[in-house]
Coordinates of C-alpha atoms and ligand atoms in Angstrom, one line a residue:
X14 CA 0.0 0.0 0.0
X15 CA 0.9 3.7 -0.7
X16 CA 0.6 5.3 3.0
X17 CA 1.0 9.4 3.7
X18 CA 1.2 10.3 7.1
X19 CA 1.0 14.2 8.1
X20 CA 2.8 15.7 10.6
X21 CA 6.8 16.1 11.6
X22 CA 7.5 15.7 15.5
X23 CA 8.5 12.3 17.5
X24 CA 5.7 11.1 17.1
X25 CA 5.0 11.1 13.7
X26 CA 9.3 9.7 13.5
X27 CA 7.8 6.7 15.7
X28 CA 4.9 6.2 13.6
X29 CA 6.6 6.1 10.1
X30 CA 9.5 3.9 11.8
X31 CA 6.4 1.4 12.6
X32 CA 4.8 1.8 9.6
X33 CA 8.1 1.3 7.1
X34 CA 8.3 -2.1 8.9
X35 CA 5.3 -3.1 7.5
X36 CA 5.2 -5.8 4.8
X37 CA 2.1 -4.1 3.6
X38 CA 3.7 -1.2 3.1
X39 CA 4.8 -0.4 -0.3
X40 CA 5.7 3.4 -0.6
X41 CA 5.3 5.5 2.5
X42 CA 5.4 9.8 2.4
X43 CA 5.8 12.1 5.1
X44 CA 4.3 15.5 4.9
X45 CA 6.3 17.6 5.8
X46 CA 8.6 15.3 8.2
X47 CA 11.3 15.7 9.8
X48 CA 15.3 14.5 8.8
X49 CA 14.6 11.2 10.8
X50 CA 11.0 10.6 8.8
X51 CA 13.1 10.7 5.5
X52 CA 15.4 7.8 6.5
X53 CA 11.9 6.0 6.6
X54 CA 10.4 7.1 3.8
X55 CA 10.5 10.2 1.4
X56 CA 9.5 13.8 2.7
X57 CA 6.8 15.6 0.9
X58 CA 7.1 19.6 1.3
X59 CA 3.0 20.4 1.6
X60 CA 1.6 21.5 5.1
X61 CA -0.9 18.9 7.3
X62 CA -3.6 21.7 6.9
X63 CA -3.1 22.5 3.4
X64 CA -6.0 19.9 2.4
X65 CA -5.9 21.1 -1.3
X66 CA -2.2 20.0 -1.9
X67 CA -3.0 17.2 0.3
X68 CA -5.5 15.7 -2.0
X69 CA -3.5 16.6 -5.2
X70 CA -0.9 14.6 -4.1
X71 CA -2.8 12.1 -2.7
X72 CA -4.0 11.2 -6.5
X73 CA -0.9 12.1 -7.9
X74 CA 0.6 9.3 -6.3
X75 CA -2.1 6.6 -5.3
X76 CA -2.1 7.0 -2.1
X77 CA -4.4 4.4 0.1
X78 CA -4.1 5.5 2.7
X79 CA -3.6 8.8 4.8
X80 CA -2.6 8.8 8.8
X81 CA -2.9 12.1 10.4
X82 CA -0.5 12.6 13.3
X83 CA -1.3 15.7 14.7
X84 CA -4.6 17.6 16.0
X85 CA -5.0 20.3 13.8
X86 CA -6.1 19.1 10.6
X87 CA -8.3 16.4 12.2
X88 CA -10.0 19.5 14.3
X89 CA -10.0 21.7 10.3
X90 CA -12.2 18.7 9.0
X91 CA -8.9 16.7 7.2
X92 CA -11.6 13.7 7.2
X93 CA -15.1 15.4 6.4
X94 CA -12.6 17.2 3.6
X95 CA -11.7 13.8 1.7
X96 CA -14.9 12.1 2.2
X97 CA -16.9 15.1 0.7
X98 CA -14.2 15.1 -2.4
X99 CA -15.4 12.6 -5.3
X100 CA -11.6 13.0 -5.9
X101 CA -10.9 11.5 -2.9
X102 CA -13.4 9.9 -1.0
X103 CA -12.3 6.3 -2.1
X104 CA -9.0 7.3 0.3
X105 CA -9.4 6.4 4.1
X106 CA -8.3 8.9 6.7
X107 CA -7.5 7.3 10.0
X108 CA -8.5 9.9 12.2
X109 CA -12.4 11.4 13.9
X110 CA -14.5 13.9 11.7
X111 CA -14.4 17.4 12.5
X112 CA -17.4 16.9 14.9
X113 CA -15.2 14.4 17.2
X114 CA -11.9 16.1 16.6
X115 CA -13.7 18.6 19.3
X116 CA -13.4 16.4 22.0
X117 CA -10.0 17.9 21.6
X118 CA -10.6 21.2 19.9
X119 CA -13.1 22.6 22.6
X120 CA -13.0 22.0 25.9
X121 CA -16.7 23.3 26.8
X122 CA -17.5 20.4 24.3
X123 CA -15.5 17.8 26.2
X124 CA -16.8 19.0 28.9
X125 CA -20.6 18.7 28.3
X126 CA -19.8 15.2 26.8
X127 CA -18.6 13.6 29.8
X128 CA -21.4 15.0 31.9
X129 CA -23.9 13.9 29.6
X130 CA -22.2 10.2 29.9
X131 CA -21.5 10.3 33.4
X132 CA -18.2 10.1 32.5
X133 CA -16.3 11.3 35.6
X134 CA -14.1 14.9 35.4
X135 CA -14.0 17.9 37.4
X136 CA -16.6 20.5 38.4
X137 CA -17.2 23.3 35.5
X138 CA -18.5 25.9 34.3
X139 CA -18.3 28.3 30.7
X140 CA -17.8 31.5 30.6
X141 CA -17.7 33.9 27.3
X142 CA -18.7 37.8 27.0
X143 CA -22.4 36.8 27.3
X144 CA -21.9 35.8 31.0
X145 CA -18.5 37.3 31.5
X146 CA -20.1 38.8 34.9
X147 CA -21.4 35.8 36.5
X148 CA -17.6 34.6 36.0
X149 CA -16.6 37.3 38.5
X150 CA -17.9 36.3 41.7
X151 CA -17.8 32.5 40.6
X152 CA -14.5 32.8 40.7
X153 CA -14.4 34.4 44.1
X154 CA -16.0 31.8 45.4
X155 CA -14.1 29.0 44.2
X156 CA -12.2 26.8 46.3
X157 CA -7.6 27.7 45.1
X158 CA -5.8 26.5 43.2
X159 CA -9.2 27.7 40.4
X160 CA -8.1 25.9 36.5
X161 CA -8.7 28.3 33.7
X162 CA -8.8 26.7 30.3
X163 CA -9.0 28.3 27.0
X164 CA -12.2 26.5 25.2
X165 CA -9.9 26.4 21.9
X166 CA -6.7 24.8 20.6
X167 CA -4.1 27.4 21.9
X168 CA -1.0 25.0 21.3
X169 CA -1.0 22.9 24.2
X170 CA -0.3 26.6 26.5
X171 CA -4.4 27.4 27.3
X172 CA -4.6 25.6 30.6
X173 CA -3.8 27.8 33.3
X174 CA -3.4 26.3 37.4
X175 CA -4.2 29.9 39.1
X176 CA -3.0 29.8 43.1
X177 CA -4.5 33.1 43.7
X178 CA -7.9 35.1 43.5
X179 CA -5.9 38.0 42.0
X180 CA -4.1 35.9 39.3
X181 CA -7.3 33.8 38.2
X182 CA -8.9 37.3 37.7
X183 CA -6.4 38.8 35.7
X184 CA -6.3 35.2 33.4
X185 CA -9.8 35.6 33.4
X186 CA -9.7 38.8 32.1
X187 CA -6.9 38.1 29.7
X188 CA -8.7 35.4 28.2
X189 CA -11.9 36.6 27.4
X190 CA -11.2 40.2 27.1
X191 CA -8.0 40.4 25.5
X192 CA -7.7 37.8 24.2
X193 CA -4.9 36.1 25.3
X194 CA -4.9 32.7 23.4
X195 CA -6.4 34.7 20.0
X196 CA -10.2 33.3 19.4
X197 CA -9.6 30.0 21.4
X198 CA -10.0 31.4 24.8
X199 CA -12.9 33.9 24.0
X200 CA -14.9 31.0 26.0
X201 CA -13.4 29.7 29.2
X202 CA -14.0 26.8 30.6
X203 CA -13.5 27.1 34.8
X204 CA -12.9 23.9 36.9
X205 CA -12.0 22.3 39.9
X206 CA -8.0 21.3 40.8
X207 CA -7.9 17.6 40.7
X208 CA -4.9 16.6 42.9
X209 CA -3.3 13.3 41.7
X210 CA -1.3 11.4 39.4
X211 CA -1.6 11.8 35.7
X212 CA -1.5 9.1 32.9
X213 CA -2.6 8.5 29.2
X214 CA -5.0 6.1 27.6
X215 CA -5.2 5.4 23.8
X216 CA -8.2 3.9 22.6
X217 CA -8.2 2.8 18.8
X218 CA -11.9 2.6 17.6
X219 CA -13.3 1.9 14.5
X220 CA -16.7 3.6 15.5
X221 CA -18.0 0.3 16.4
X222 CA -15.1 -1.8 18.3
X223 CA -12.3 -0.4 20.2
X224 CA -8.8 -1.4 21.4
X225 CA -6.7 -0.2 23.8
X226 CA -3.5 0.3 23.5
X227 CA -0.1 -0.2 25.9
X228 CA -1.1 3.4 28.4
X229 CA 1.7 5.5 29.1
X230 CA 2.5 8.7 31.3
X231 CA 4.7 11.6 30.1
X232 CA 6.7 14.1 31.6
X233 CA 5.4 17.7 30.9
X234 CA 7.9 20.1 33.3
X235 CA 11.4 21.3 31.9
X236 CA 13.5 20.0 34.8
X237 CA 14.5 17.1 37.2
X238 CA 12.1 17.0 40.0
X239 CA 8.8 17.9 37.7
X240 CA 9.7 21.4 38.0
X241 CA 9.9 24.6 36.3
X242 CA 7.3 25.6 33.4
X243 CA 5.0 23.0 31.3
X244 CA 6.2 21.4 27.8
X245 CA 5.2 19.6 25.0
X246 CA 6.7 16.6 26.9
X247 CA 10.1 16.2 28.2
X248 CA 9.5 12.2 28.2
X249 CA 7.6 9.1 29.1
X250 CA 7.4 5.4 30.2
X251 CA 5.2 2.6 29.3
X252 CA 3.4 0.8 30.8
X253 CA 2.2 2.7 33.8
X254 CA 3.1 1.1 37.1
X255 CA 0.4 2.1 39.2
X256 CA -2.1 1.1 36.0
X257 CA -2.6 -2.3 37.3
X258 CA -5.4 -4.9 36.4
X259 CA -7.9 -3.0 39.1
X260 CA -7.1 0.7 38.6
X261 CA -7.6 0.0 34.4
X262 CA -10.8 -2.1 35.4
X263 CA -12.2 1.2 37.1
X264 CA -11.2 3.3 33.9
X265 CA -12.1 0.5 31.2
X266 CA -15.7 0.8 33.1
X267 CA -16.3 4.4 34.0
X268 CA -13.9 6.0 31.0
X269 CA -13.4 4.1 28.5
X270 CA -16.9 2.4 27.5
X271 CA -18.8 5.6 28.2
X272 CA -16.6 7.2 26.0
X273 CA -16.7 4.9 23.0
X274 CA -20.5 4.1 23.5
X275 CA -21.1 7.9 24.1
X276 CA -19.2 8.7 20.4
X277 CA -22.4 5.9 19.2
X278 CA -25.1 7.5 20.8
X279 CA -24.5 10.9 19.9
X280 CA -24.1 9.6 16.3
X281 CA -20.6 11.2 16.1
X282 CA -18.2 9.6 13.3
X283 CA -15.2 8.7 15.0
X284 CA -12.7 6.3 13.0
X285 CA -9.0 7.2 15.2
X286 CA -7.8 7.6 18.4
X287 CA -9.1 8.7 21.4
X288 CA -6.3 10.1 23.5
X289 CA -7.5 10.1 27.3
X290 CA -5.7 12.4 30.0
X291 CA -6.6 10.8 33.1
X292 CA -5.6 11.7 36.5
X293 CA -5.8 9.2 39.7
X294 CA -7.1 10.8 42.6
X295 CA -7.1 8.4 45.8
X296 CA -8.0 5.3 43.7
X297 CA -10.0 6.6 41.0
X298 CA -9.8 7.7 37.4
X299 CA -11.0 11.0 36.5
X300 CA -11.0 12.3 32.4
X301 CA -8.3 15.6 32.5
X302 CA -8.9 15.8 28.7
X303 CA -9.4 14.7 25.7
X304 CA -6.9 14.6 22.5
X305 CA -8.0 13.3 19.2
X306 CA -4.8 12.2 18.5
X307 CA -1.6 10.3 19.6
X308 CA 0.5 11.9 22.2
X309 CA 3.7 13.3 22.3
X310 CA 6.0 11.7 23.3
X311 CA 3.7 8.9 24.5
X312 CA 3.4 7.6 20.9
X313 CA 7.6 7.2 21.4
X314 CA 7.2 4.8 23.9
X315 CA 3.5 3.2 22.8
X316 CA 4.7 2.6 19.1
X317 CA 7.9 0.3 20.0
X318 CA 5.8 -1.9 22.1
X319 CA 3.3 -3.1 19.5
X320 CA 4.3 -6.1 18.1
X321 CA 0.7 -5.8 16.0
X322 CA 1.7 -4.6 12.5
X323 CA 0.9 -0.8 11.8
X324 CA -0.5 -1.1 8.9
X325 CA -2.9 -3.7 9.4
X326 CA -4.1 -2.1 12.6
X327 CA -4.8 1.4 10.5
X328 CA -6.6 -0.6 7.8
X329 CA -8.5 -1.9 10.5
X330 CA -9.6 1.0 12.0
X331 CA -10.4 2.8 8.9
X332 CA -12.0 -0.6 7.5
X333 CA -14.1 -1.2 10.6
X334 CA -12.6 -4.2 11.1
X335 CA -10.8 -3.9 14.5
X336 CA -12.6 -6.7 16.3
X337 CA -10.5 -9.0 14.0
X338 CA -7.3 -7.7 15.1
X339 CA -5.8 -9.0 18.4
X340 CA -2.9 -6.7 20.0
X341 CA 0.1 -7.9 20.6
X342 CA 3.0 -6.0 22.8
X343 CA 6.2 -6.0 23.9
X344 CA 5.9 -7.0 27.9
X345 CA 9.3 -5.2 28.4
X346 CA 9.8 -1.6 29.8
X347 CA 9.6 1.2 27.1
X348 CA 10.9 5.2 28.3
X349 CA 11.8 8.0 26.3
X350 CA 13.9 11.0 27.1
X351 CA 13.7 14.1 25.0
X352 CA 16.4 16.5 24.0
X353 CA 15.3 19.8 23.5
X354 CA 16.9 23.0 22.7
X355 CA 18.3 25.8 25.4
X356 CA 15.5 28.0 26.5
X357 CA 13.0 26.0 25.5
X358 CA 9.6 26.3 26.0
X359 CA 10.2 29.8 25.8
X360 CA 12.4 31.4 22.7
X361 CA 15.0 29.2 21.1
X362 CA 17.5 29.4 18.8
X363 CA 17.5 27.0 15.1
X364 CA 20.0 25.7 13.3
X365 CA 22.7 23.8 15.4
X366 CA 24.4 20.6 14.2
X367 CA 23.5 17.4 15.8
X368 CA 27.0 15.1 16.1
X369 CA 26.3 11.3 17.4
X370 CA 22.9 10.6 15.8
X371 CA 24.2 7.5 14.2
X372 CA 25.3 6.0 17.8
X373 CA 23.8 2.5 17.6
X374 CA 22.7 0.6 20.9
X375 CA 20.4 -2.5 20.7
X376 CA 17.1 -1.8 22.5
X377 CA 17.4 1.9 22.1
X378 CA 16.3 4.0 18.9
X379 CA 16.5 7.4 18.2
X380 CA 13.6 9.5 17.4
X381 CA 14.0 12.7 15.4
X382 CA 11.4 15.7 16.6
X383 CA 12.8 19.6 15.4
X384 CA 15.3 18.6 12.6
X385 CA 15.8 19.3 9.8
X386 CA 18.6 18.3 6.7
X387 CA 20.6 21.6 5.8
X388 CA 23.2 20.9 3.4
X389 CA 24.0 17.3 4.4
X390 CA 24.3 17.9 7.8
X391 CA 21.1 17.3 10.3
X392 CA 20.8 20.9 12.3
X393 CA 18.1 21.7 15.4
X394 CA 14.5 22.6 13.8
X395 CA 12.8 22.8 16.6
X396 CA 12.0 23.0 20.6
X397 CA 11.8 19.6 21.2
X398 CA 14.7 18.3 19.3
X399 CA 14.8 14.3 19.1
X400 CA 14.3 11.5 21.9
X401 CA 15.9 8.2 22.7
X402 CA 13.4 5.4 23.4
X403 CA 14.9 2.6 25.6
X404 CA 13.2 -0.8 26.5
X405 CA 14.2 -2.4 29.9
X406 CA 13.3 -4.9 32.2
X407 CA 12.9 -2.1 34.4
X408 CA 11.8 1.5 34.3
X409 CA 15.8 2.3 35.9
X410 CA 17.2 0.4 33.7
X411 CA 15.5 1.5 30.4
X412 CA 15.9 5.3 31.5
X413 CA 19.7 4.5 32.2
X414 CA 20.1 3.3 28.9
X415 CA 18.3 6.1 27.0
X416 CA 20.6 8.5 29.2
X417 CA 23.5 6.8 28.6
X418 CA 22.7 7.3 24.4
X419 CA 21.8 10.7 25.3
X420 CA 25.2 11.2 26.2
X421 CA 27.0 10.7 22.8
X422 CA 24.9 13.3 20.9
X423 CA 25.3 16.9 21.2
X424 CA 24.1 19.8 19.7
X425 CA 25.0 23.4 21.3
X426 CA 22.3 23.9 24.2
X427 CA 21.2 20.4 24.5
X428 CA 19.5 19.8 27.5
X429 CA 17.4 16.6 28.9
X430 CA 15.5 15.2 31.8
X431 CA 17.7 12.7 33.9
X432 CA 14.8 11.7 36.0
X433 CA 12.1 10.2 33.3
X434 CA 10.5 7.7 35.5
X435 CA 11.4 9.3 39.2
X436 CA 8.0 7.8 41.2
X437 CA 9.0 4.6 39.4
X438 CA 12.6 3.7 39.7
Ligands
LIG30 P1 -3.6 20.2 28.7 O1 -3.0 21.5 28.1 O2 -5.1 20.2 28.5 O3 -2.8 19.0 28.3 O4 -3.5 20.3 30.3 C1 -2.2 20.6 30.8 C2 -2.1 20.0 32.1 O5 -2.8 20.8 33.1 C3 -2.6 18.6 32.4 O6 -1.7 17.6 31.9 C4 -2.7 18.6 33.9 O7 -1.4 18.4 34.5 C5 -3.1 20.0 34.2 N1 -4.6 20.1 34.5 C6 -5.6 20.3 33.6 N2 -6.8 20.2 34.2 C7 -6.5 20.0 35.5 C8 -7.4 19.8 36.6 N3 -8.7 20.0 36.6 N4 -6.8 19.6 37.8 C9 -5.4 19.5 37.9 N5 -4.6 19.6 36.9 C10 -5.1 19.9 35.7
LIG31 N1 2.0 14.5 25.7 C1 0.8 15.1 25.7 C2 0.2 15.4 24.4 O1 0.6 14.9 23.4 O2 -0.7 16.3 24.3

């Protein structure tokens, strides 16, 4: 089969590393890609939103089918785009319609979905210029720390933990009034702190049967410790210790089923992945968020441990045919640590050299992120730079290894989490 997958991060490195195994897989593009996607199959210079060019290529060059690695083409209507096309509608895009995709793409939306499925999540309410008032003394009398979240995509920066009545004002007022996060936070949606620990849950459905896949938890602060500002993801492990056969019975029941059942009974079309946040709190699951996508850099450590073919399990989805598939996985330990480049996730320089990318280690692979192929050298493209995934019979020892890789590349500013893993090792 012809395959294009959209995107150009470590996930989307993972994915086409997975996919090029495939015996099914006959030519496989990458639009746009990164300088690790290439080595996998062959970069194609057209954007993931740019449906038009999309399409054109997508006859041009037979493709069968398309993968969509990141949120915001799925959220632009990527899938209700091909299927209304004549052109194209013979093509199938793994990924939910533009009416699922806002499970991720507003948060009021989410929202209202879990509490009409009883699914369980924190306290909310909405707030937008229409009721901008009755936001003023809700907040007042909200129990600290208060969560502000901008209703809209906002690039992964809209969720704001407020530890003051004055600062939850003033993000209040940002958001709505001046628009901090552009038109995504013109509608807020306020809720409750949940105080726990944090993992992620992919669910594969076809619209009709589901499968989950390996969970994982990543690592969103800059530093050792799980301190300093929040990040794409500085790294992540899989499985999930504390995700044993109980705790996953309580989220496969209260979670996961409402969820897919929920997508049925509201009639939306939803042929992807369901990317659950969910924090544990005590001993139960509660829904953080939802993504309509993969996760990265969960898909670093998720991908490696299928031993299920890519291809097959993507033609499944998009085929309806995933209650023939059975998953398979890799019992070991999987972590990834990310490099990223100095300052990041503020303002970061481009353009550095990368020595030590070829360093070979069995059981570790490198995953490119923000690079980028600039006269035959691979230079920095990006915050997030690349990531070593590591398996291990144990979370310390597959973190040691990836840190040990981590320590023959270099590229100026390079800087990585030592502690991937801390509340596990
Ligand atoms: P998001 O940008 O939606 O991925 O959210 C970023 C992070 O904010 C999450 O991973 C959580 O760590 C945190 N967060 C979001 N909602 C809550 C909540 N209700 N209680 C506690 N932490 C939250
Ligand atoms: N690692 C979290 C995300 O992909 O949104």
């Amino acid at each position: 089969m012809n395959l294009l997958l959209l995107g150009s991060g470590g996930r989307e490195h993972a994915i086409a590393w997975k996919l090029a195994k495939s015996p099914r897989c006959s030519k496989l593009f990458i639009a746009p890609g990164n300088a690790g996607t290439s080595e996998c199959g062959t970069n194609v210079n057209i954007s993931p939103t740019d449906f038009d060019a999309i399409k054109k290529f997508c006859s041009q060059e037979n493709i069968e089918m398309v993968i969509v690695g990141p949120e915001e083409p799925l959220v632009m209507g990527i899938v209700d785009s091909f299927r209304e096309d004549s052109n194209v509608n013979h093509i199938p895009v793994v990924g939910p319609s533009k009416d699922g995709a806002r499970l991720e793409g507003s948060k009021a939306f989410a929202k209202s979905f879990m509490v009409r499925h009883n699914i369980p999540t924190a306290g909310y309410r909405e707030f937008d210029n229409t009721n901008y008032q009755e936001g003023i003394p809700y907040l007042q009398n909200h129990p600290i720390p208060i969560v502000l979240k901008a209703d809209g995509l906002a690039a992964g920066k809209g969720v704001v933990i407020c530890h003051s009545y004055v600062e939850a004002m003033s993000e209040y007022e940002l958001m709505i009034q001046q628009s901090k996060f552009g038109e995504a936070s013109k509608k807020v949606v306020i809720e409750e702190f949940l105080d726990g620990i944090e993992m992620s849950v992919f669910v594969l459905t076809d619209g009709d049967s589901h499968i989950v896949l390996p969970p994982a938890k990543d690592y969103k602060r800059i530093k050792d410790g799980d301190k300093g500002p929040n990040t794409g993801g500085m790294g992540a492990v899989s499985p999930v210790p504390f995700a044993d056969e109980e705790f996953m019975k309580k989220v496969n029941e209260r979670i996961i089923l409402p969820t897919v059942n929920g997508l049925k009974k509201d009639k939306i079309d939803y042929t992807g992945v369901i990317f659950i946040g969910i924090i544990k709190v005590r001993e139960d699951p509660f829904v953080i968020e939802y993504n309509c996508r993969l996760g990265d850099p969960e898909t670093e450590v998720v991908i490696p441990r299928l031993k299920t073919d890519l291809v097959e399990l993507f033609l499944a989805t998009a085929n309806r045919k995933l209650s023939t598939i059975k998953l398979e996985e890799d019992l070991r330990v999987a972590c990834t640590v990310m490099a990223v480049s100095a300052g990041y996730p503020a303002t970061y320089e481009k353009g550095f050299p990368i020595s030590g990318l070829d360093f070979k280690v069995p059981g570790t692979m490198i995953f490119h992120a923000g690079t980028i192929e600039k006269e035959g050298e691979v230079v920095t493209n990006g915050g997030r730079v690349f990531c070593v995934t590591a398996f291990g019979e144990s979370v310390d020892e597959a973190v040691s290894s990836a840190v040990d890789v981590m320590g023959e590349i270099e590229f100026d500013g390079m800087f990585y989490r030592k502690d991937i893993g801390w509340e596990f090792r």
